[in-house]
Coordinates of C-alpha atoms in Angstrom, one line a residue:
Chain A
M778 CA 18.4 69.8 -171.9
K779 CA 15.7 70.3 -174.5
K780 CA 13.2 73.1 -174.9
S781 CA 9.6 72.5 -175.9
L782 CA 8.6 74.2 -179.2
G783 CA 5.0 73.0 -179.2
A784 CA 3.1 70.7 -181.6
K785 CA 4.6 71.7 -185.0
T786 CA 5.2 70.1 -188.4
I787 CA 9.0 70.3 -188.8
V788 CA 11.3 67.6 -190.1
Y789 CA 14.5 67.9 -192.1
P790 CA 14.8 67.3 -194.9
T791 CA 11.2 67.9 -196.3
P792 CA 10.8 67.2 -200.0
V793 CA 9.3 69.4 -202.8
F794 CA 6.9 67.3 -204.8
V795 CA 5.2 68.8 -207.9
V796 CA 2.0 66.7 -208.2
A797 CA 0.5 66.6 -211.7
T798 CA -3.1 65.6 -212.4
Y799 CA -5.9 65.9 -215.0
D800 CA -9.2 67.5 -214.1
S801 CA -12.6 66.1 -215.3
A802 CA -12.3 68.0 -218.6
G803 CA -8.7 66.7 -219.2
K804 CA -7.0 69.9 -218.3
P805 CA -3.6 69.1 -216.7
N806 CA -2.8 70.8 -213.4
L807 CA 0.2 71.1 -211.1
M808 CA 0.6 71.7 -207.4
T809 CA 3.5 71.7 -205.0
A810 CA 3.3 69.5 -201.9
S811 CA 5.9 69.0 -199.2
W812 CA 4.0 66.6 -196.9
G813 CA 5.0 63.3 -198.3
G814 CA 7.6 60.6 -198.9
I815 CA 8.1 57.0 -199.9
C816 CA 5.9 54.7 -197.7
C817 CA 6.5 51.1 -198.9
S818 CA 9.2 49.1 -200.8
T819 CA 6.9 46.3 -202.0
P820 CA 4.7 47.2 -203.7
P821 CA 6.7 50.4 -204.3
C822 CA 4.5 53.3 -202.9
V823 CA 4.7 57.0 -202.2
A824 CA 2.5 59.1 -200.0
V825 CA 1.5 62.7 -200.6
A826 CA -0.9 64.7 -198.4
I827 CA -3.2 67.3 -199.9
R828 CA -5.9 69.6 -198.6
K829 CA -9.5 69.0 -199.7
V830 CA -9.9 72.6 -200.9
T831 CA -7.3 72.2 -203.7
Y832 CA -8.1 71.6 -207.3
S833 CA -5.7 68.6 -207.3
Y834 CA -7.6 66.9 -204.5
S835 CA -10.7 66.7 -206.8
N836 CA -8.6 65.5 -209.7
I837 CA -6.9 62.7 -207.8
T838 CA -10.1 61.4 -206.2
E839 CA -11.7 61.4 -209.6
R840 CA -8.9 60.0 -211.7
K841 CA -7.3 57.8 -209.0
A842 CA -3.9 58.7 -210.4
F843 CA -1.2 61.4 -210.1
T844 CA 2.5 61.8 -210.9
I845 CA 5.2 63.2 -208.7
N846 CA 7.7 65.4 -210.5
I847 CA 11.0 66.1 -208.8
P848 CA 12.3 69.6 -209.6
S849 CA 15.9 70.5 -210.0
E850 CA 17.3 73.8 -208.6
T851 CA 16.7 75.3 -212.1
Y852 CA 13.0 75.1 -211.5
V853 CA 12.8 76.5 -208.0
K854 CA 10.7 79.5 -209.1
E855 CA 8.2 77.3 -211.0
A856 CA 7.9 74.8 -208.1
D857 CA 7.2 77.7 -205.7
Y858 CA 4.7 79.2 -208.1
F859 CA 2.8 75.9 -208.3
G860 CA 2.2 76.2 -204.6
L861 CA 1.0 79.8 -204.7
V862 CA -1.8 79.7 -207.3
S863 CA -4.8 77.4 -207.6
G864 CA -5.5 75.4 -210.8
K865 CA -9.0 76.8 -210.6
E866 CA -7.6 80.2 -211.6
A867 CA -4.6 79.5 -213.8
D868 CA -3.3 77.1 -216.4
K869 CA 0.0 76.5 -214.7
F870 CA 1.5 74.6 -217.5
A871 CA 0.7 77.4 -219.9
V872 CA 1.9 80.2 -217.6
T873 CA 5.3 78.5 -217.0
G874 CA 5.7 77.1 -220.5
L875 CA 6.3 73.6 -219.2
T876 CA 5.1 70.6 -221.3
P877 CA 2.4 68.2 -220.1
V878 CA 3.2 64.7 -221.3
K879 CA 0.4 62.1 -221.0
S880 CA 1.6 59.1 -219.0
D881 CA 1.3 55.8 -220.8
L882 CA 0.7 54.0 -217.5
V883 CA -1.6 56.1 -215.3
D884 CA -4.4 58.6 -215.9
A885 CA -2.2 61.7 -215.2
P886 CA 0.3 63.9 -217.0
Y887 CA 3.9 64.6 -216.1
I888 CA 6.3 67.5 -216.7
G889 CA 8.4 66.9 -219.8
E890 CA 11.2 69.1 -218.6
F891 CA 11.7 67.9 -215.0
P892 CA 14.6 65.5 -214.3
F893 CA 12.4 62.5 -213.2
V894 CA 8.9 61.6 -212.4
L895 CA 7.0 58.9 -210.5
E896 CA 3.8 57.6 -212.2
C897 CA 1.3 56.6 -209.5
K898 CA -2.1 54.8 -209.1
V899 CA -4.0 55.6 -206.0
R900 CA -4.1 52.6 -203.6
H901 CA -5.2 54.1 -200.3
I902 CA -6.9 57.4 -199.2
I903 CA -6.5 58.3 -195.6
E904 CA -8.5 61.1 -194.0
I905 CA -6.2 62.5 -191.4
G906 CA -7.5 66.1 -190.7
L907 CA -6.8 69.2 -192.7
H908 CA -4.9 67.0 -195.1
T909 CA -5.9 63.8 -196.9
Q910 CA -3.1 61.4 -197.6
F911 CA -3.0 59.7 -201.0
I912 CA -0.9 56.5 -201.2
G913 CA 0.1 55.8 -204.7
E914 CA 1.6 52.7 -206.1
I915 CA 4.6 53.7 -208.2
M916 CA 4.1 52.0 -211.6
D917 CA 7.2 53.4 -213.2
I918 CA 9.9 56.1 -212.8
K919 CA 10.8 58.0 -215.9
A920 CA 14.0 60.0 -216.1
E921 CA 16.0 62.1 -218.4
E922 CA 19.0 60.2 -219.7
S923 CA 21.2 63.1 -218.8
M924 CA 20.3 62.4 -215.1
L925 CA 21.6 58.8 -215.2
N926 CA 25.1 57.6 -214.4
E927 CA 27.1 55.2 -216.5
K928 CA 25.2 52.3 -214.9
G929 CA 21.9 53.8 -215.9
A930 CA 21.0 54.7 -212.3
L931 CA 19.6 58.1 -211.2
E932 CA 22.4 60.3 -209.9
I933 CA 21.4 62.8 -207.2
E934 CA 24.4 65.0 -208.1
K935 CA 23.1 65.3 -211.7
V936 CA 19.4 65.8 -210.7
K937 CA 20.4 68.7 -208.3
P938 CA 17.1 68.5 -206.3
F939 CA 16.4 70.9 -203.4
L940 CA 14.5 70.6 -200.1
F941 CA 12.1 72.7 -198.1
A942 CA 12.7 73.8 -194.5
P943 CA 9.3 74.2 -192.8
E944 CA 8.8 77.1 -190.4
S945 CA 11.7 79.1 -191.8
R946 CA 9.9 78.5 -195.2
A947 CA 13.1 78.4 -197.2
Y948 CA 14.6 76.2 -199.9
Y949 CA 18.0 74.7 -199.6
K950 CA 20.3 72.9 -202.1
V951 CA 21.5 69.4 -201.6
G952 CA 25.1 69.6 -200.4
D953 CA 28.2 67.5 -200.3
Y954 CA 28.4 63.7 -200.2
L955 CA 28.6 62.6 -196.5
G956 CA 29.1 58.8 -196.7
K957 CA 27.9 55.4 -197.7
A958 CA 24.7 54.1 -196.2
F959 CA 24.5 50.6 -194.7
S960 CA 28.2 50.8 -194.3
L961 CA 29.3 53.8 -192.1
G962 CA 27.6 52.2 -189.1
K963 CA 29.8 49.2 -189.3
E964 CA 32.6 51.3 -187.7
I965 CA 30.5 51.6 -184.5
Chain B
M1330 CA 12.6 62.2 -223.9
K1331 CA 12.4 60.2 -220.8
K1332 CA 13.7 56.7 -220.1
S1333 CA 11.8 54.1 -218.1
L1334 CA 13.6 53.0 -215.0
G1335 CA 10.9 50.6 -213.7
A1336 CA 8.9 50.7 -210.5
K1337 CA 11.4 51.9 -207.9
T1338 CA 11.3 53.8 -204.6
I1339 CA 13.3 56.9 -205.4
V1340 CA 12.5 60.5 -204.3
Y1341 CA 14.9 63.3 -203.5
P1342 CA 15.3 64.3 -200.7
T1343 CA 14.6 61.3 -198.5
P1344 CA 14.8 61.8 -194.7
V1345 CA 16.8 59.9 -192.1
F1346 CA 14.4 59.4 -189.2
V1347 CA 15.8 57.7 -186.0
V1348 CA 12.7 56.1 -184.4
A1349 CA 12.8 55.5 -180.7
T1350 CA 10.4 53.1 -178.8
Y1351 CA 10.1 51.1 -175.6
D1352 CA 9.7 47.3 -175.7
S1353 CA 7.3 45.4 -173.4
A1354 CA 9.9 45.3 -170.7
G1355 CA 10.6 49.0 -171.0
K1356 CA 14.0 48.6 -172.8
P1357 CA 14.5 51.6 -175.2
N1358 CA 15.2 50.8 -178.8
L1359 CA 16.2 52.7 -181.9
M1360 CA 15.9 52.1 -185.6
T1361 CA 16.5 54.2 -188.7
A1362 CA 13.7 54.7 -191.2
S1363 CA 13.8 56.7 -194.4
W1364 CA 10.3 56.0 -195.6
G1365 CA 8.3 58.8 -194.1
G1366 CA 7.5 62.5 -193.8
I1367 CA 5.0 65.0 -192.5
C1368 CA 1.4 64.1 -193.5
C1369 CA -1.0 66.6 -192.0
S1370 CA -0.8 70.2 -190.7
T1371 CA -3.9 70.0 -188.4
P1372 CA -3.6 67.9 -186.3
P1373 CA 0.1 67.9 -186.9
C1374 CA 1.0 64.4 -188.0
V1375 CA 4.1 62.6 -189.3
A1376 CA 4.2 59.2 -191.1
V1377 CA 6.8 56.5 -190.8
A1378 CA 6.8 53.1 -192.5
I1379 CA 8.3 50.1 -190.9
R1380 CA 8.6 46.4 -191.8
K1381 CA 6.7 43.9 -189.6
V1382 CA 9.8 41.9 -188.8
T1383 CA 11.5 44.7 -186.9
Y1384 CA 11.6 45.0 -183.2
S1385 CA 10.3 48.6 -183.4
Y1386 CA 7.2 47.4 -185.2
S1387 CA 6.2 45.3 -182.2
N1388 CA 7.1 48.2 -179.8
I1389 CA 5.0 50.7 -181.7
T1390 CA 1.9 48.5 -182.0
E1391 CA 2.1 47.7 -178.3
R1392 CA 2.9 51.2 -176.9
K1393 CA 1.0 53.2 -179.6
A1394 CA 3.8 55.8 -179.4
F1395 CA 7.2 56.6 -180.9
T1396 CA 9.6 59.5 -181.2
I1397 CA 11.3 60.7 -184.4
N1398 CA 14.8 61.9 -183.7
I1399 CA 16.5 64.0 -186.4
P1400 CA 20.3 63.4 -186.5
S1401 CA 22.9 66.0 -187.3
E1402 CA 25.9 65.2 -189.6
T1403 CA 27.9 64.5 -186.4
Y1404 CA 25.7 61.4 -185.8
V1405 CA 25.8 59.9 -189.3
K1406 CA 27.6 56.8 -188.2
E1407 CA 25.2 56.2 -185.3
A1408 CA 22.2 56.8 -187.6
D1409 CA 23.5 54.3 -190.1
Y1410 CA 24.3 51.7 -187.4
F1411 CA 20.7 51.9 -186.1
G1412 CA 19.5 50.7 -189.5
L1413 CA 22.0 47.8 -189.6
V1414 CA 21.4 46.0 -186.4
S1415 CA 18.2 44.7 -184.8
G1416 CA 17.1 45.7 -181.3
K1417 CA 16.5 42.0 -180.7
E1418 CA 20.3 41.5 -180.7
A1419 CA 21.7 44.8 -179.4
D1420 CA 21.1 47.5 -176.9
K1421 CA 21.7 50.3 -179.4
F1422 CA 21.7 53.1 -176.8
A1423 CA 24.3 51.3 -174.7
V1424 CA 26.5 50.5 -177.8
T1425 CA 26.5 54.1 -179.0
G1426 CA 26.6 55.7 -175.6
L1427 CA 23.6 57.9 -176.4
T1428 CA 21.1 58.8 -173.6
P1429 CA 17.5 57.6 -173.6
V1430 CA 15.3 60.3 -172.1
K1431 CA 11.7 59.3 -171.1
S1432 CA 9.2 61.5 -172.9
D1433 CA 6.8 63.3 -170.6
L1434 CA 4.0 63.2 -173.2
V1435 CA 4.1 59.9 -175.0
D1436 CA 5.1 56.3 -174.0
A1437 CA 8.5 56.4 -175.8
P1438 CA 12.0 57.6 -175.2
Y1439 CA 14.0 60.1 -177.2
I1440 CA 17.7 60.7 -177.8
G1441 CA 19.1 63.3 -175.4
E1442 CA 22.0 64.2 -177.7
F1443 CA 20.1 64.7 -181.0
P1444 CA 19.3 68.3 -182.1
F1445 CA 15.5 67.8 -182.1
V1446 CA 12.8 65.2 -181.6
L1447 CA 9.1 64.8 -182.4
E1448 CA 7.0 63.0 -179.7
C1449 CA 4.2 61.1 -181.4
K1450 CA 1.1 59.2 -180.5
V1451 CA -0.1 56.6 -183.0
R1452 CA -3.4 57.7 -184.7
H1453 CA -3.6 55.5 -187.8
I1454 CA -1.9 52.2 -188.8
I1455 CA -2.1 51.4 -192.6
E1456 CA -1.0 48.0 -193.9
I1457 CA 0.4 48.7 -197.3
G1458 CA 2.6 45.7 -198.1
L1459 CA 6.1 44.9 -197.0
H1460 CA 5.8 48.1 -194.9
T1461 CA 3.2 49.2 -192.4
Q1462 CA 2.7 52.9 -192.2
F1463 CA 2.3 54.5 -188.7
I1464 CA 0.8 57.9 -188.6
G1465 CA 1.6 59.7 -185.4
E1466 CA 0.2 62.9 -184.0
I1467 CA 3.0 65.2 -183.1
M1468 CA 2.3 66.1 -179.4
D1469 CA 5.4 68.3 -179.1
I1470 CA 8.8 69.0 -180.7
K1471 CA 11.7 69.3 -178.3
A1472 CA 14.9 70.9 -179.4
E1473 CA 18.3 71.8 -178.0
E1474 CA 18.5 75.6 -177.4
S1475 CA 21.7 75.8 -179.4
M1476 CA 19.7 74.8 -182.5
L1477 CA 17.3 77.8 -182.2
N1478 CA 17.7 81.2 -183.7
E1479 CA 17.2 84.5 -181.9
K1480 CA 13.4 84.2 -182.4
G1481 CA 13.4 80.8 -180.7
A1482 CA 12.7 78.9 -184.0
L1483 CA 14.6 75.9 -185.3
E1484 CA 17.4 76.8 -187.7
I1485 CA 18.3 74.2 -190.3
E1486 CA 21.7 75.7 -190.7
K1487 CA 22.4 75.0 -187.0
V1488 CA 20.8 71.5 -187.0
K1489 CA 22.9 70.4 -190.0
P1490 CA 20.7 67.4 -190.9
F1491 CA 21.5 65.1 -193.8
L1492 CA 19.5 63.2 -196.3
F1493 CA 19.5 59.7 -197.8
A1494 CA 19.7 59.1 -201.6
P1495 CA 17.9 55.8 -202.3
E1496 CA 19.4 53.4 -204.9
S1497 CA 22.9 54.9 -204.7
R1498 CA 22.4 54.4 -200.9
A1499 CA 24.4 57.4 -199.9
Y1500 CA 24.1 60.3 -197.4
Y1501 CA 24.4 63.9 -198.4
K1502 CA 24.7 67.1 -196.4
V1503 CA 22.2 69.9 -196.7
G1504 CA 23.7 72.6 -198.9
D1505 CA 23.4 76.3 -199.5
Y1506 CA 20.3 78.5 -199.1
L1507 CA 18.4 78.6 -202.4
G1508 CA 15.6 81.0 -201.8
K1509 CA 12.4 82.0 -199.9
A1510 CA 9.4 79.7 -200.2
F1511 CA 5.9 81.2 -201.0
S1512 CA 7.8 84.1 -202.5
L1513 CA 10.1 83.1 -205.4
G1514 CA 7.1 82.0 -207.4
K1515 CA 5.7 85.5 -207.5
E1516 CA 8.4 86.4 -210.0
I1517 CA 6.7 84.0 -212.6

């Protein structure tokens, strides 16, 4: 028997995306967004939802580009900070000492130190309500070589990403391997 | 120095959503979708992307409703199975012995046994490419009482959800508590 909790925004796991953009003067900015996820395989696309009042919203609508930077556990304080302060008030790259690297594919910077990044061109803008959803086509993923396995593929156990739990507003590590997808279900 | 991996669909963490729908005859169906996430706080909305060839696609476009059911580790085999087989060929509720419960708010069923579910009405349909994105307004969340803490809030450590790692196509548990969101960043 289930109990009603009301109309809330809770799913598990929720990601921690650090979105990087340029403003009109070319100053790089960062913000953390947890409302998002992959939304299409072909063309490869990712969605991220952002409020209109943010500095990043203006940057994305103007530049039609952004990058999504996936933080490792090591950068949990920085990722949290990027969600607390507006780019109108602070140079978040300077404050944290992280390096803005100009993307060679899209009109946005990415974080040099983070394990991997998605370089995106805006394809759709959907006005939903408090949040506007930007759907970006993923032009490339760039990753640190130390995050790849012997086959050259990204390895989640090396990246050590973390997740956000809405409502309890807490971060959790990724835990143990549970099993092989598109395989375990064959035992049913 | 980062290495180019090409245009791929990898973010960490990626969720495991079990989407439940009714077909035109009222038969309940289930499918697993990992392309999705919360996309707006007000109104509370969640996005899920589904291929046109699926049985669930037809169900959602017809009924304009779906539920998202969050599995616990206990149901990893079932969740994987729902992504392997089409509802055209199998009655997935019957095969797994799970119970379809009719939602009192939207024209869709939910899984009685899963820790919590989001009941959604379709608000936007966005044709992206191979996948179509459905944005649903979350009308209610219903949860097992055993998944709530003493304040009546959902507790991720009780739910024990898991996540999907694209490309390596593996499931991982949620790990240890890492820290408090909207707080850790104040130390920067």
